[in-house]
Short mmCIF file of C-alpha atoms and ligand atoms in Angstrom, two decimals:
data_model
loop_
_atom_site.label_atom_id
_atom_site.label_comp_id
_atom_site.label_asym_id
_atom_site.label_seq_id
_atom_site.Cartn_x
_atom_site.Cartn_y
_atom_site.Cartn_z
CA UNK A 1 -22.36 -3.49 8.83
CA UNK A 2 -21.19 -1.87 5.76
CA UNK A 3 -17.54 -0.58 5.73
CA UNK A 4 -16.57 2.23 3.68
CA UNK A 5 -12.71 2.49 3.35
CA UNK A 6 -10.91 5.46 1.33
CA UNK A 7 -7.72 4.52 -0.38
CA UNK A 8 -6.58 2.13 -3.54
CA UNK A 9 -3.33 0.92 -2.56
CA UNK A 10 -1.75 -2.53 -1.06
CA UNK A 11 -2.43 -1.14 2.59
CA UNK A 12 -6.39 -0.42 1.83
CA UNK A 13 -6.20 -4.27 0.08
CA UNK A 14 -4.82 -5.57 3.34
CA UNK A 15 -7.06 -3.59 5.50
CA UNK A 16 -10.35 -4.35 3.43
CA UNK A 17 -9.28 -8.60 3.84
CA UNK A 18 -9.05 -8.23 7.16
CA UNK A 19 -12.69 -6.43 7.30
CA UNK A 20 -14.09 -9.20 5.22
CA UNK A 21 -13.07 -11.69 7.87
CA UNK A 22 -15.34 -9.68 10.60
CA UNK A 23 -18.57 -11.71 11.66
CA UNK A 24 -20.31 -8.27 11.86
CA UNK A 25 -19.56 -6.89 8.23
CA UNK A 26 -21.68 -7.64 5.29
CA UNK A 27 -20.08 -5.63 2.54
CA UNK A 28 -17.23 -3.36 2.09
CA UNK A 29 -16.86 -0.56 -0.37
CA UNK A 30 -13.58 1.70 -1.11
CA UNK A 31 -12.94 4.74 -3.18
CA UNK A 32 -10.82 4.73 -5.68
CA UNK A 33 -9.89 0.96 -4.61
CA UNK A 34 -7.63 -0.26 -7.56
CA UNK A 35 -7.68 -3.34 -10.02
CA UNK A 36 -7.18 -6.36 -7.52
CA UNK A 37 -9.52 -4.50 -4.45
CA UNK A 38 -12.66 -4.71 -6.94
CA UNK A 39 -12.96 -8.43 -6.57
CA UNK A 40 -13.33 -7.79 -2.50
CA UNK A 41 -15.08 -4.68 -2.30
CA UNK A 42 -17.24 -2.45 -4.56
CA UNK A 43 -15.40 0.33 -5.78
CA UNK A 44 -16.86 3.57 -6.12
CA UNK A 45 -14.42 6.19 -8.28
CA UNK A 46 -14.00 9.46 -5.58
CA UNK A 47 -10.52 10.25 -4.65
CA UNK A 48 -9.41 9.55 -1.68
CA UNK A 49 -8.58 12.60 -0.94
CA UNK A 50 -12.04 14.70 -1.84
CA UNK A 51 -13.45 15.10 1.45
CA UNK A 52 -16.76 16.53 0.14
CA UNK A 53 -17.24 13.38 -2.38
CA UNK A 54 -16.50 10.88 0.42
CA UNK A 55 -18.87 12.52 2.89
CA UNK A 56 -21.10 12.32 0.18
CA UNK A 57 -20.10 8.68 -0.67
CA UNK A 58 -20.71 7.51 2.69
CA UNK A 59 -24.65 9.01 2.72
CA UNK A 60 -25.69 7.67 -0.60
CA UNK A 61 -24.10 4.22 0.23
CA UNK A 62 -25.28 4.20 3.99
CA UNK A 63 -21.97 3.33 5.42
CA UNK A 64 -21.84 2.16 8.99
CA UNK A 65 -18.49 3.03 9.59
CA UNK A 66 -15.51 4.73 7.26
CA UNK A 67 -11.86 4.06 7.51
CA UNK A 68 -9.88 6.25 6.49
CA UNK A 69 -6.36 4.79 5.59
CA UNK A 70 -3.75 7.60 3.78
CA UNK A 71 -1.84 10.43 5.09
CA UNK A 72 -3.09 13.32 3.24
CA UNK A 73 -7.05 13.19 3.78
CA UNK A 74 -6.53 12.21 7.46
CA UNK A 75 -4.29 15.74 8.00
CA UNK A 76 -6.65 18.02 5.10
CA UNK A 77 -9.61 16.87 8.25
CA UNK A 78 -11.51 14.04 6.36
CA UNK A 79 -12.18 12.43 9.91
CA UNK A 80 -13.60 15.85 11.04
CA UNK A 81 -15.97 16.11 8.16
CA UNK A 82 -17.29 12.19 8.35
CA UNK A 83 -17.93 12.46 12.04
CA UNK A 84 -19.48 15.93 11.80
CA UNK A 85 -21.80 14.16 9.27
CA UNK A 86 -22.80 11.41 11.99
CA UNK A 87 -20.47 8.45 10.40
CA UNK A 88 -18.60 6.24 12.69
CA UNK A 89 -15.05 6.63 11.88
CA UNK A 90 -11.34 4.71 12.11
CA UNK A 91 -8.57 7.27 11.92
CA UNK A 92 -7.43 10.47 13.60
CA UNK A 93 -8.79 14.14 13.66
CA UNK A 94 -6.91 16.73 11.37
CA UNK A 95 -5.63 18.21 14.87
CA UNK A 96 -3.91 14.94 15.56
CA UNK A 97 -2.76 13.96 12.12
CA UNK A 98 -0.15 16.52 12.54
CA UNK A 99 1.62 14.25 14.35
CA UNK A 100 2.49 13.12 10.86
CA UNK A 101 2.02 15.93 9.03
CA UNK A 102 4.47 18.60 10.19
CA UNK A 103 7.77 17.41 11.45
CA UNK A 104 8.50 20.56 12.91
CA UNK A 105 5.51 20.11 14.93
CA UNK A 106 6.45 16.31 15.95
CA UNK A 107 10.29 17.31 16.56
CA UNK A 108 8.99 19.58 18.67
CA UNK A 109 6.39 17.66 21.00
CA UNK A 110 8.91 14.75 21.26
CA UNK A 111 11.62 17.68 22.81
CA UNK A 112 8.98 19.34 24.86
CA UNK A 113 7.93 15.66 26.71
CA UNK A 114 11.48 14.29 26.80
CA UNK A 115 10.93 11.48 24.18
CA UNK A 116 14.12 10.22 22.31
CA UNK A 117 14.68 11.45 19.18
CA UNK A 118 17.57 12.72 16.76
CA UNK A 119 18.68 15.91 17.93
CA UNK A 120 17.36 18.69 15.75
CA UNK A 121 17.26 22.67 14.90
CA UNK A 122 14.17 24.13 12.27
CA UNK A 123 14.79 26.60 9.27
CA UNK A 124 12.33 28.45 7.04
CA UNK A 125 15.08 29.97 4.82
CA UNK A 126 17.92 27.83 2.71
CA UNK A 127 20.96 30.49 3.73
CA UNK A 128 20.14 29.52 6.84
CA UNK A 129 20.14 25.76 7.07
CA UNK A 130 23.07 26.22 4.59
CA UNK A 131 25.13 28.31 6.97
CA UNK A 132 24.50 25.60 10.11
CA UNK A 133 25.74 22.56 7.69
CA UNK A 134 28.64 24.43 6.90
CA UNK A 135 29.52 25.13 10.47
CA UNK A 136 28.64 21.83 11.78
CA UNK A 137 30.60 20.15 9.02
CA UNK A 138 28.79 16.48 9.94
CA UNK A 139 28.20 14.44 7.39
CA UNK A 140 25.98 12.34 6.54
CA UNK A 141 23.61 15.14 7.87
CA UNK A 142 19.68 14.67 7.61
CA UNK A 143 17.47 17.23 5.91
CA UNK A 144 13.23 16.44 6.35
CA UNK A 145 11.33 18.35 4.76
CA UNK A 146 8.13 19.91 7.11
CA UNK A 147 5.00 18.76 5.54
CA UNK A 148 3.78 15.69 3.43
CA UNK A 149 6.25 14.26 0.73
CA UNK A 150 5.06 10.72 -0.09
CA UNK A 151 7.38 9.17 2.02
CA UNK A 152 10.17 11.17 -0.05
CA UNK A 153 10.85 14.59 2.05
CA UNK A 154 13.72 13.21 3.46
CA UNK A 155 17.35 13.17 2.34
CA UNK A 156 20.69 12.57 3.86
CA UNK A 157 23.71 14.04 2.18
CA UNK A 158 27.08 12.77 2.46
CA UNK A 159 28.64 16.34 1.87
CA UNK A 160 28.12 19.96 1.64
CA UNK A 161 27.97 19.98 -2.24
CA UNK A 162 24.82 17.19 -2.06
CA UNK A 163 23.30 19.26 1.59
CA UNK A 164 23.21 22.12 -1.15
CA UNK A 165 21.32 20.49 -3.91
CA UNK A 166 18.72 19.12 -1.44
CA UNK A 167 18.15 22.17 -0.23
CA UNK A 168 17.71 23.92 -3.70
CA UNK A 169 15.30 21.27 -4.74
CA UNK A 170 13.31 21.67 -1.28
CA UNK A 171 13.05 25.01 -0.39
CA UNK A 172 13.28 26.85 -3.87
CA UNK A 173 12.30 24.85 -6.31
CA UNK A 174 9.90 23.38 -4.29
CA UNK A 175 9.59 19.84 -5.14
CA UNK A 176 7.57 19.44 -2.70
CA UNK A 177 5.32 22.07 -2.82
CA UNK A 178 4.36 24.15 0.53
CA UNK A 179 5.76 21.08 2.10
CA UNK A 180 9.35 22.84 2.13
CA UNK A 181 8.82 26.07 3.30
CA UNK A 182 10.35 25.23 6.25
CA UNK A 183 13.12 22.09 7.00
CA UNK A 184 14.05 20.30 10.37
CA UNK A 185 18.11 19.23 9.94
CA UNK A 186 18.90 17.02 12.18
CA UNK A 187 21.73 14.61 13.73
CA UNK A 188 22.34 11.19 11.55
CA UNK A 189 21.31 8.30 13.96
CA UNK A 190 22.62 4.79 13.56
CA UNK A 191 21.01 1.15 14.02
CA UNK A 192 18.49 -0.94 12.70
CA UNK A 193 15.20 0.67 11.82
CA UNK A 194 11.67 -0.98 13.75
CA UNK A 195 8.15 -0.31 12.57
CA UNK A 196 5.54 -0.33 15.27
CA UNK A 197 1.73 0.35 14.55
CA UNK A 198 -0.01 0.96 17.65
CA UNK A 199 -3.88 0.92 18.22
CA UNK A 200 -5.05 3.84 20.59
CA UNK A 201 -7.74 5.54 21.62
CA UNK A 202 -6.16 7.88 23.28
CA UNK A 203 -6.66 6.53 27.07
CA UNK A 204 -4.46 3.12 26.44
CA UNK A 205 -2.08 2.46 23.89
CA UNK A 206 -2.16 -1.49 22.35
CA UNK A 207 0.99 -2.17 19.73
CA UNK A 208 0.84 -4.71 16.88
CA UNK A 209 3.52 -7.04 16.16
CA UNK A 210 6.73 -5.73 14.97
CA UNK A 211 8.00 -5.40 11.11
CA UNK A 212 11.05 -4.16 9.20
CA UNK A 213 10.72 -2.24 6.16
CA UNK A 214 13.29 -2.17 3.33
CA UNK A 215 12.70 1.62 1.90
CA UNK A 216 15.44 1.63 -0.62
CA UNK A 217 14.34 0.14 -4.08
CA UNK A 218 17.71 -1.74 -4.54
CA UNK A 219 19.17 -5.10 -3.34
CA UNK A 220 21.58 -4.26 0.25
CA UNK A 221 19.75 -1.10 0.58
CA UNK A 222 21.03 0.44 -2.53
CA UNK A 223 19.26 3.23 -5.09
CA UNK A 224 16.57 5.62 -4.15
CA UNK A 225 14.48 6.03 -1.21
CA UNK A 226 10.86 4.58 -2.19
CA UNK A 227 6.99 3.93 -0.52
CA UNK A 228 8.47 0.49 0.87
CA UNK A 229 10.37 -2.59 -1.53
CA UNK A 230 8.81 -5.17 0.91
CA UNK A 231 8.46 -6.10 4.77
CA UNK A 232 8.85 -8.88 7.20
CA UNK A 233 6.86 -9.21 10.88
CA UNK A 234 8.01 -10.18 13.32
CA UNK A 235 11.07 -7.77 13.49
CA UNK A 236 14.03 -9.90 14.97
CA UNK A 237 15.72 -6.10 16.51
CA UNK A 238 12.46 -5.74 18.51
CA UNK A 239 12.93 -7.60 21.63
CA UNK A 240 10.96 -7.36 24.85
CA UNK A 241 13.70 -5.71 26.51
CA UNK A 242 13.63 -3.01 23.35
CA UNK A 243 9.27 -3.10 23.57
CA UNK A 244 9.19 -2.83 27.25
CA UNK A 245 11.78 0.61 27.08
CA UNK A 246 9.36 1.66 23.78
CA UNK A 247 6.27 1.38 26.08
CA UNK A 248 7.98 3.50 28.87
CA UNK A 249 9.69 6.22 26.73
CA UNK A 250 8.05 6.47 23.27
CA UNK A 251 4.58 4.81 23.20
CA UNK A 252 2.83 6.10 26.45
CA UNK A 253 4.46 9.60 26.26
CA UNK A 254 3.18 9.93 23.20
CA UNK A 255 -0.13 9.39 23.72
CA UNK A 256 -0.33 11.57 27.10
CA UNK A 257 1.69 14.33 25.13
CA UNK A 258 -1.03 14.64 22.64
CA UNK A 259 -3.68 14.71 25.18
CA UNK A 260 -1.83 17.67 26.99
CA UNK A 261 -1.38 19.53 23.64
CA UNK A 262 -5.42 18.89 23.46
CA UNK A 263 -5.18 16.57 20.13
CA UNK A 264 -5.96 13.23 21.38
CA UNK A 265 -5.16 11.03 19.00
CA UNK A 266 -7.37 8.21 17.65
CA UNK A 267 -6.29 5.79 15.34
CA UNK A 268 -3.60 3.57 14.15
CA UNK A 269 -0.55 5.56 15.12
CA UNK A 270 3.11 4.12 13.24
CA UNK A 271 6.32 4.49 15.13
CA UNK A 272 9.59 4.54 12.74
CA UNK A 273 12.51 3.82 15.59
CA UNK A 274 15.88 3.03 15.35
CA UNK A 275 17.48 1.02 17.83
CA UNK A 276 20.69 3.17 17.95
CA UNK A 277 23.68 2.10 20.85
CA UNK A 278 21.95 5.00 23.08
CA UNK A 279 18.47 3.27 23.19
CA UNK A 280 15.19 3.60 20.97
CA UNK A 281 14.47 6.59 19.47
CA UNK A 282 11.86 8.14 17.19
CA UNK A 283 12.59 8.58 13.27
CA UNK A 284 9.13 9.69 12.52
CA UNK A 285 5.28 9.25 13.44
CA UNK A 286 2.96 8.15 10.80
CA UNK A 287 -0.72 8.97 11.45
CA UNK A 288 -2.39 5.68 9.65
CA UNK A 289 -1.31 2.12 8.76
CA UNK A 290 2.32 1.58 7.18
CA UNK A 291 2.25 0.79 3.77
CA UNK A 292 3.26 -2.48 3.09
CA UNK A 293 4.16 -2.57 6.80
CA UNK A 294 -0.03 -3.17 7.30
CA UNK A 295 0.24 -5.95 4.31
CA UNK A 296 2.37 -8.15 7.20
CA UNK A 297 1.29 -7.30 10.62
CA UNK A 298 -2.86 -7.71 9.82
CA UNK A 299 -2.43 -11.23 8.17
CA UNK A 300 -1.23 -12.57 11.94
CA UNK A 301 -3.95 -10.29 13.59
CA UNK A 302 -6.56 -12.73 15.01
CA UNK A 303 -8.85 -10.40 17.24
CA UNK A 304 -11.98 -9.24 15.01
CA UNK A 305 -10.67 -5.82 13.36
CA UNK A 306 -14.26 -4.16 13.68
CA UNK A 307 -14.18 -5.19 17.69
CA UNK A 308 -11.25 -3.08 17.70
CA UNK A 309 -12.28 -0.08 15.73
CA UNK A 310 -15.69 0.16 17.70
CA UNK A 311 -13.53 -0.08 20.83
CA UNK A 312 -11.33 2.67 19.50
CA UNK A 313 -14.51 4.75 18.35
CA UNK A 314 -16.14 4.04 22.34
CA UNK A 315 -12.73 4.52 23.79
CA UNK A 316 -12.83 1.23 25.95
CA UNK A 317 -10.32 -0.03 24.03
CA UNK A 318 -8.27 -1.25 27.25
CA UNK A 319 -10.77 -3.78 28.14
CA UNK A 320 -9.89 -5.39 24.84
CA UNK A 321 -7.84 -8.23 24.56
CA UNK A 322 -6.28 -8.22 21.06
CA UNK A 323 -4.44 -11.78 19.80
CA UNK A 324 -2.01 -12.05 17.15
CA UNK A 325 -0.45 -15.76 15.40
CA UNK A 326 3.50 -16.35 16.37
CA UNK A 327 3.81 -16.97 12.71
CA UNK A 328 6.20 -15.09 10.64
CA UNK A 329 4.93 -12.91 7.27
CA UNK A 330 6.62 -11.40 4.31
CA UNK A 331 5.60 -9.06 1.66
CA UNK A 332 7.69 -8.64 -1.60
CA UNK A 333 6.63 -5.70 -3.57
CA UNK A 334 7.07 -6.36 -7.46
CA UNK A 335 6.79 -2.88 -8.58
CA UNK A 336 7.03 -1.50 -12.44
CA UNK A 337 10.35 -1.06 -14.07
CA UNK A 338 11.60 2.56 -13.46
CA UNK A 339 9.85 2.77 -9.89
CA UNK A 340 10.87 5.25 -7.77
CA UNK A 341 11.24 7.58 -11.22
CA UNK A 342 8.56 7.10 -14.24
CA UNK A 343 7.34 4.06 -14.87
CA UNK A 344 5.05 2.79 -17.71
CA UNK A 345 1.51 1.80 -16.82
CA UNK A 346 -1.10 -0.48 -18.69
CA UNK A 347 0.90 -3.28 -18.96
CA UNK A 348 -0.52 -6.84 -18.74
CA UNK A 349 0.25 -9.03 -15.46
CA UNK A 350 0.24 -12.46 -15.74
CA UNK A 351 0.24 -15.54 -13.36
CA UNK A 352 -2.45 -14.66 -10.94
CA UNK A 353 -4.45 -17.38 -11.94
CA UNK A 354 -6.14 -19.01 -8.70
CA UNK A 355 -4.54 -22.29 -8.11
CA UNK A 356 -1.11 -21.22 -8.76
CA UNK A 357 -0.25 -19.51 -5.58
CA UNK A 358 -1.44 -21.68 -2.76
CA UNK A 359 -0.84 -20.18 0.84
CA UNK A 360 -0.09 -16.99 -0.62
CA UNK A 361 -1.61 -13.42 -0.51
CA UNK A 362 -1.47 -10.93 -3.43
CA UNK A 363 -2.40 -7.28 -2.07
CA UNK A 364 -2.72 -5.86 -4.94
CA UNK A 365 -1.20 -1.93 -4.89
CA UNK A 366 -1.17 -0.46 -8.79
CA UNK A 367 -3.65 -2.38 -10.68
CA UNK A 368 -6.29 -1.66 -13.28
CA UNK A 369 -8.64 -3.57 -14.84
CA UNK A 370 -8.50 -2.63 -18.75
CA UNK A 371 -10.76 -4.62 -21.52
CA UNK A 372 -11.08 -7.27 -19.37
CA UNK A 373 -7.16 -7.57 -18.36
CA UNK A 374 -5.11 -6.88 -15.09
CA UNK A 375 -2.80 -4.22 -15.85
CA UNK A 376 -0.55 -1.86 -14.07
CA UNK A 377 -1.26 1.55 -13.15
CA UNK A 378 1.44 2.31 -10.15
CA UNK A 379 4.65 2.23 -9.30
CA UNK A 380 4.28 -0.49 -6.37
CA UNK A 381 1.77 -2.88 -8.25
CA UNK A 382 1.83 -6.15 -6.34
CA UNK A 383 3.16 -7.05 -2.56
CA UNK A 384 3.16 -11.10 -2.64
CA UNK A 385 2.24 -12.42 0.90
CA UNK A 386 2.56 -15.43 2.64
CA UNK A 387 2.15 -16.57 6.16
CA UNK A 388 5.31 -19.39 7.62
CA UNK A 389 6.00 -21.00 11.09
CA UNK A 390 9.59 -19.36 10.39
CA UNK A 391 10.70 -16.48 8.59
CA UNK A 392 12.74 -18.49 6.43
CA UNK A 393 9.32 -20.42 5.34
CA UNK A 394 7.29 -17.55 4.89
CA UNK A 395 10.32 -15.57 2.35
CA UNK A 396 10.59 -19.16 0.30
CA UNK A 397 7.10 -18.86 -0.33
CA UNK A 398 6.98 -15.36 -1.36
CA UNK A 399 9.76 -15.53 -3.53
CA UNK A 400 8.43 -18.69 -5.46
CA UNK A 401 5.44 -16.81 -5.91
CA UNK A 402 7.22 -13.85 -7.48
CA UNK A 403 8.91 -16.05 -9.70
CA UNK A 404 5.15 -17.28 -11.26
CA UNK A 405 3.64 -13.67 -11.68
CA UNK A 406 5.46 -11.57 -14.63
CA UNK A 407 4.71 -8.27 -16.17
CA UNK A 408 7.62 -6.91 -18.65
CA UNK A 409 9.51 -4.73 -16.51
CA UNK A 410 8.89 -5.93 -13.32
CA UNK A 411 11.51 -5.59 -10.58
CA UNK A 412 11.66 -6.51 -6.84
CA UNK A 413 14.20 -6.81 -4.44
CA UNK A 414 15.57 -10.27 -4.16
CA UNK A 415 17.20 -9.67 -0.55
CA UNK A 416 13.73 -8.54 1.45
CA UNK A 417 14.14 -10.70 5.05
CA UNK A 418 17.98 -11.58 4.68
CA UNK A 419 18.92 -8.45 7.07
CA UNK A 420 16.59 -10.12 9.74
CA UNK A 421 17.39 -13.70 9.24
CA UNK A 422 20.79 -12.60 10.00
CA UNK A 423 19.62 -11.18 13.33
CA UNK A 424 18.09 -14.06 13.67
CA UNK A 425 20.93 -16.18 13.42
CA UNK A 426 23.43 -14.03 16.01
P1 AMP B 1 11.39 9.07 7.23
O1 AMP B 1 10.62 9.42 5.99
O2 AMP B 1 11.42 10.15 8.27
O3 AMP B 1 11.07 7.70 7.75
O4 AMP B 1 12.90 8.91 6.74
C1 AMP B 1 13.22 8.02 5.70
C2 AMP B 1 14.41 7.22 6.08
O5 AMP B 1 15.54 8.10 6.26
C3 AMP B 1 14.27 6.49 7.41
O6 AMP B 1 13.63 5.26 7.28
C4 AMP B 1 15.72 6.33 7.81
O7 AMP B 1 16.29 5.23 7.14
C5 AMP B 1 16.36 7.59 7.29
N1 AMP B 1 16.47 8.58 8.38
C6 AMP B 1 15.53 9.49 8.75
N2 AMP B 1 15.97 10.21 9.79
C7 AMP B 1 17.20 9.75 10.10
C8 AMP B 1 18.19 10.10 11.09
N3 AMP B 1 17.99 11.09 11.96
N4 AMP B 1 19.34 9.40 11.08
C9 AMP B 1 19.56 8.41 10.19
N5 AMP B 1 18.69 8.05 9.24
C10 AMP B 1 17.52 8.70 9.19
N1 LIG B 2 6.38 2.13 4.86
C1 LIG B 2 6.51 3.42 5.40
C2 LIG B 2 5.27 4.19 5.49
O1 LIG B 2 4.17 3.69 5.39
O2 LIG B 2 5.37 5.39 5.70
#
């Protein structure tokens, strides 16, 4: 087979190993792919999200099957227009990417079926919202933005003064384009935060392993909100107990809820939950792979990826039995000085070399290859990987990695893990 998938960032790296491992695939391509992704797959310069160029793509190349990996062409229909065109496909329909791509609409399927969630009330006019903060008088309140926002639409102000700035920038200035013309606010939840991706094909529903994200870009979950600062699978908050009550109340109902609404959804499909003192309950839905959540759950997947997404595609996926490694993996993202705000790009990375970083994984996110040289061009540019029988192994080999590889600027976080190895330890 030949496997076409759309994206250039650390996820699409991770996905596109894990392809390469399949016995059935002979080469895989990706558009725009990035610096590090051209020595695995041949990279062919369409955005990822021009639907008419990929469709296009996909003939003149003769892909067997596309994956389609970010948010915004799996919601503008890019599934739609690759299947219409006869191409196998990994991802959901437009009518299903909603699930991600309006919160109102997800806010609102989770209250219709009964599945646990922050409590919530929709605007589509800042006096409004305004008004209800001021009455309410809870702080820290959450504001989400409706639409796409990078993983940014979301802010949680401490007081009236900062609820009123966030709503400026989102509804009237419109930072976020059409994406704030309406807001959900809702109640500020407590506990610590699970990522589950979940294979379905909308008859059975088969979650990964567990992972914890660190979102803010500073050391004890300090400074701005960013993509992801690194991850660590397995998640130590995730027990069975917690799984078992996520099957029951979150991951089935989802799945049936969509079917009733007539949008099955195919796919990967990400749960963001916190564990709060009440129970489980849904932050958000992502319609595709985490990002770098996908950069430590598919390095312990042992199951051949393509025998999933053809299961998926056929919709037996039940009769599948998928296998993961009890081994523990961590991602640090080195990202470029400045990231979440402006960063520089073009500058030279170092340390790569093969040979230096045995039993570790560079996914490469926001690399170039300029004149010959790996350069930056992102704001996350590297997530260093490594595989451990314990947590604690995996993190000491990521970090000693991090310490080889230098570009001026660089900045990580030097605490990814330590939150979980402290679950670990109670
Ligand atoms: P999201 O983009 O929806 O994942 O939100 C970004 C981050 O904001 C989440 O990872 C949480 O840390 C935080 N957050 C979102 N919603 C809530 C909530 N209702 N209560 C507390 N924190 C939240
Ligand atoms: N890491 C969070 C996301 O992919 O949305």
């Amino acid at each position: 087979m030949k496997v076409l998938v759309v994206g250039g960032g650390g996820r699409e790296h991770a996905l596109i190993r894990k392809i390469k491992e399949s016995k059935k695939v002979d080469s895989v391509a990706c558009c725009p792919g990035n610096g590090g992704i051209s020595y695995d797959a041949e990279c062919y310069n369409v955005s990822a999200t021009d639907i008419d160029g990929v469709v296009n793509l996909a003939k003149e190349i003769k892909a067997d099957f596309v994956v389609v990996a970010p948010d915004d062409p799996l919601v503008a229909g890019m599934v739609d227009a690759l299947n219409d065109a006869g191409f196998k496909t990994f991802g959901p329909k437009a009518n299903a990417a909603i699930i991600e791509g309006s919160k109102v609409f997800s806010k609102d399927l989770m209250l219709k079926y009964n599945i646990p969630t922050a409590e919530y009330k929709v605007f589509d006019n800042p006096q409004d919202v305004l008004e209800y903060i001021k009455e309410k008088n809870e702080f820290p309140t959450v504001i989400k933005a409706d639409g796409l926002a990078l993983g940014k639409g979301v802010i949680i102000p401490e007081s009236l003064e900062e609820a009123e700035k966030g709503v400026k920038e989102i509804m009237e200035d419109k930072i976020f384009g059409e994406s704030g013309n309406n807001v959900v606010v809702e109640e500020f939840l407590t506990g610590p935060e699970v990522s589950v991706l979940a294979f379905t094909d909308g008859k059975c529903v088969k979650p990964m392993v567990s992972s914890m994200d660190h979102k803010r870009a500073l050391d004890g979950d300090k400074g701005l909100n960013t993509g992801g600062m690194g991850t660590v699978s397995p998640n130590p908050y995730y027990t069975d107990e917690v799984a078992k009550e996520c099957m029951e109340k979150i991951f089935i109902p989802t799945i049936e809820a969509m079917n009733k609404e007539g949008r099955t959804f195919k796919g990967c499909l990400y749960f963001g939950l916190m564990i709060t003192p009440k129970g489980p309950k849904v932050i958000e839905y992502n319609c595709r792979f985490g990002d770098p959540e996908t950069q430590v759950v598919l390095p312990r997947l042992k199951t051949d990826i393509m025998d999933i997404f053809e299961a998926i595609n056929n919709e037996t996926l039940a009769d599948l039995d998928i296998e993961w490694s009890d081994d523990a993996c961590t991602c640090v993202i080195m990202a470029s000085g400045g990231y979440p705000k402006s960063y520089p790009k073009g500058i030279e990375i170092t340390g790569l070399e093969s040979g230096q970083l045995d039993g570790v994984t560079v996914y490469h996110a926001g690399t170039a290859i300029e004149d010959g040289k790996l350069v930056t061009s992102g704001g996350r540019v590297l997530g260093v990987t490594a595989l451990g029988k314990t947590l604690d192994e995996a993190l000491d080999k990521s970090y000693k990695a991090v310490e080889k590889i230098t570009f001026e600027g660089a900045h990580y976080r030097k605490d990814i893990g330590q939150r979980a190895l402290k679950a670990l330890d109670k």
